[in-house]
Amino acid sequence: QVQLVESGGGLVQPGGSLRLSCAASGRIFSINAMGWYRQAPGKQRELAATVTSGGITNYADSVKGRFTISRDNAKNTVYLEMNSLEPEDTAIYYCNADVRVTIFRSGAYWGQGTQVTVSS
């Protein structure tokens, strides 16, 4: 199996910062893209940021300039540095990875999610 475990969520005041981590483990041959998605109450899950194996990043307009996604390929870990947080950022944040588990097979995997609450 492949497991993705998020950490770093919590409660933060508006304007504050938070750093999320997601570590992938298990049967991993290689990892292509990794990303962070979020789901606010009553809303559909949406893309926040992605990063390719080569380090190319992409951000949703709503987080561009405030969030930074990065990865440590040696540790199979992706990070999301969140700055200037707003109440609208409140959501469950999910880690996603496109994992090649063998030379012949790959698939998308999701973490369990970590709660981020931005409130005064």
Tab-separated table of C-alpha atoms in Angstrom:
chain	number	residue	atom	x	y	z
A	1	GLN	CA	0.000	0.000	0.000
A	2	VAL	CA	0.824	3.672	-0.285
A	3	GLN	CA	-0.011	5.915	2.625
A	4	LEU	CA	-0.083	9.703	2.698
A	5	VAL	CA	-0.137	11.290	6.132
A	6	GLU	CA	-0.733	15.014	6.604
A	7	SER	CA	0.291	17.037	9.606
A	8	GLY	CA	0.547	20.651	10.671
A	9	GLY	CA	-3.061	21.770	10.619
A	10	GLY	CA	-4.604	23.750	13.411
A	11	LEU	CA	-6.156	27.008	14.504
A	12	VAL	CA	-4.535	30.273	13.457
A	13	GLN	CA	-5.545	33.929	13.524
A	14	PRO	CA	-6.148	35.884	10.322
A	15	GLY	CA	-2.836	37.035	8.913
A	16	GLY	CA	-1.023	34.163	10.536
A	17	SER	CA	0.982	31.346	9.036
A	18	LEU	CA	0.881	27.590	9.048
A	19	ARG	CA	3.030	24.895	7.481
A	20	LEU	CA	1.499	21.618	6.355
A	21	SER	CA	3.477	18.471	5.680
A	22	CYS	CA	2.542	15.286	3.876
A	23	ALA	CA	4.763	12.235	3.927
A	24	ALA	CA	4.219	9.374	1.507
A	25	SER	CA	5.303	5.891	2.461
A	26	GLY	CA	4.839	2.320	1.358
A	27	ARG	CA	5.384	0.735	-2.004
A	28	ILE	CA	6.727	3.683	-3.985
A	29	PHE	CA	8.731	3.383	-7.148
A	30	SER	CA	8.526	7.083	-7.899
A	31	ILE	CA	6.168	10.012	-7.434
A	32	ASN	CA	5.081	12.282	-10.234
A	33	ALA	CA	2.970	15.270	-9.252
A	34	MET	CA	2.035	16.017	-5.652
A	35	GLY	CA	-0.514	18.525	-4.525
A	36	TRP	CA	-2.711	20.031	-1.888
A	37	TYR	CA	-6.465	20.261	-2.212
A	38	ARG	CA	-8.921	21.762	0.212
A	39	GLN	CA	-12.575	21.401	1.019
A	40	ALA	CA	-14.437	24.111	2.883
A	41	PRO	CA	-17.722	23.384	4.687
A	42	GLY	CA	-20.507	22.905	2.169
A	43	LYS	CA	-18.147	23.256	-0.784
A	44	GLN	CA	-16.531	20.904	-3.259
A	45	ARG	CA	-12.912	19.961	-2.979
A	46	GLU	CA	-10.702	22.332	-4.934
A	47	LEU	CA	-7.103	22.531	-6.002
A	48	ALA	CA	-4.839	24.709	-3.902
A	49	ALA	CA	-1.390	23.948	-5.294
A	50	THR	CA	0.558	21.288	-7.161
A	51	VAL	CA	4.205	20.573	-7.789
A	52	THR	CA	5.734	18.221	-10.345
A	53	SER	CA	8.643	15.900	-9.736
A	54	GLY	CA	10.807	18.503	-11.447
A	55	GLY	CA	9.675	21.266	-9.123
A	56	ILE	CA	7.241	23.082	-11.402
A	57	THR	CA	4.484	24.633	-9.310
A	58	ASN	CA	0.922	25.697	-9.969
A	59	TYR	CA	-1.421	27.613	-7.664
A	60	ALA	CA	-5.045	28.476	-7.488
A	61	ASP	CA	-5.628	32.192	-7.950
A	62	SER	CA	-7.087	32.395	-4.468
A	63	VAL	CA	-3.811	31.361	-2.823
A	64	LYS	CA	-1.252	32.653	-5.297
A	65	GLY	CA	1.324	34.840	-3.609
A	66	ARG	CA	0.369	33.631	-0.136
A	67	PHE	CA	1.006	29.880	-0.284
A	68	THR	CA	4.169	28.079	-1.306
A	69	ILE	CA	4.291	24.412	-2.218
A	70	SER	CA	7.547	22.493	-2.127
A	71	ARG	CA	8.749	18.925	-1.940
A	72	ASP	CA	11.637	16.865	-0.694
A	73	ASN	CA	11.961	13.988	-3.120
A	74	ALA	CA	14.427	12.125	-0.919
A	75	LYS	CA	11.818	12.057	1.848
A	76	ASN	CA	8.752	11.627	-0.391
A	77	THR	CA	7.307	14.634	1.362
A	78	VAL	CA	5.381	17.654	0.123
A	79	TYR	CA	4.900	20.861	2.090
A	80	LEU	CA	2.494	23.750	1.956
A	81	GLU	CA	3.657	26.978	3.560
A	82	MET	CA	0.620	29.158	4.131
A	83	ASN	CA	1.039	32.838	4.902
A	84	SER	CA	-1.366	35.751	5.296
A	85	LEU	CA	-4.124	33.315	6.102
A	86	GLU	CA	-7.714	34.443	5.745
A	87	PRO	CA	-10.943	33.042	7.194
A	88	GLU	CA	-11.801	31.908	3.663
A	89	ASP	CA	-8.837	29.536	3.837
A	90	THR	CA	-10.622	27.517	6.508
A	91	ALA	CA	-10.991	23.988	5.147
A	92	ILE	CA	-9.825	20.446	5.405
A	93	TYR	CA	-6.604	20.216	3.449
A	94	TYR	CA	-5.873	16.974	1.627
A	95	CYS	CA	-2.585	15.775	0.254
A	96	ASN	CA	-2.579	14.069	-3.129
A	97	ALA	CA	0.126	12.206	-5.002
A	98	ASP	CA	0.380	10.517	-8.366
A	99	VAL	CA	2.462	7.509	-7.367
A	100	ARG	CA	4.146	4.936	-9.541
A	101	VAL	CA	4.065	1.852	-7.352
A	102	THR	CA	5.834	-0.381	-9.884
A	103	ILE	CA	7.420	0.178	-13.256
A	104	PHE	CA	4.082	-0.901	-14.759
A	105	ARG	CA	1.439	0.602	-12.473
A	106	SER	CA	0.602	4.010	-11.055
A	107	GLY	CA	-2.330	5.640	-9.336
A	108	ALA	CA	-3.606	8.606	-7.388
A	109	TYR	CA	-3.511	8.507	-3.598
A	110	TRP	CA	-5.021	10.771	-0.971
A	111	GLY	CA	-4.219	11.579	2.603
A	112	GLN	CA	-6.801	11.620	5.364
A	113	GLY	CA	-6.911	15.402	5.548
A	114	THR	CA	-5.887	17.932	8.153
A	115	GLN	CA	-8.101	20.718	9.466
A	116	VAL	CA	-7.044	24.327	9.034
A	117	THR	CA	-9.161	26.904	10.823
A	118	VAL	CA	-8.500	30.622	10.433
A	119	SER	CA	-10.394	32.606	13.022
A	120	SER	CA	-9.919	35.399	15.515
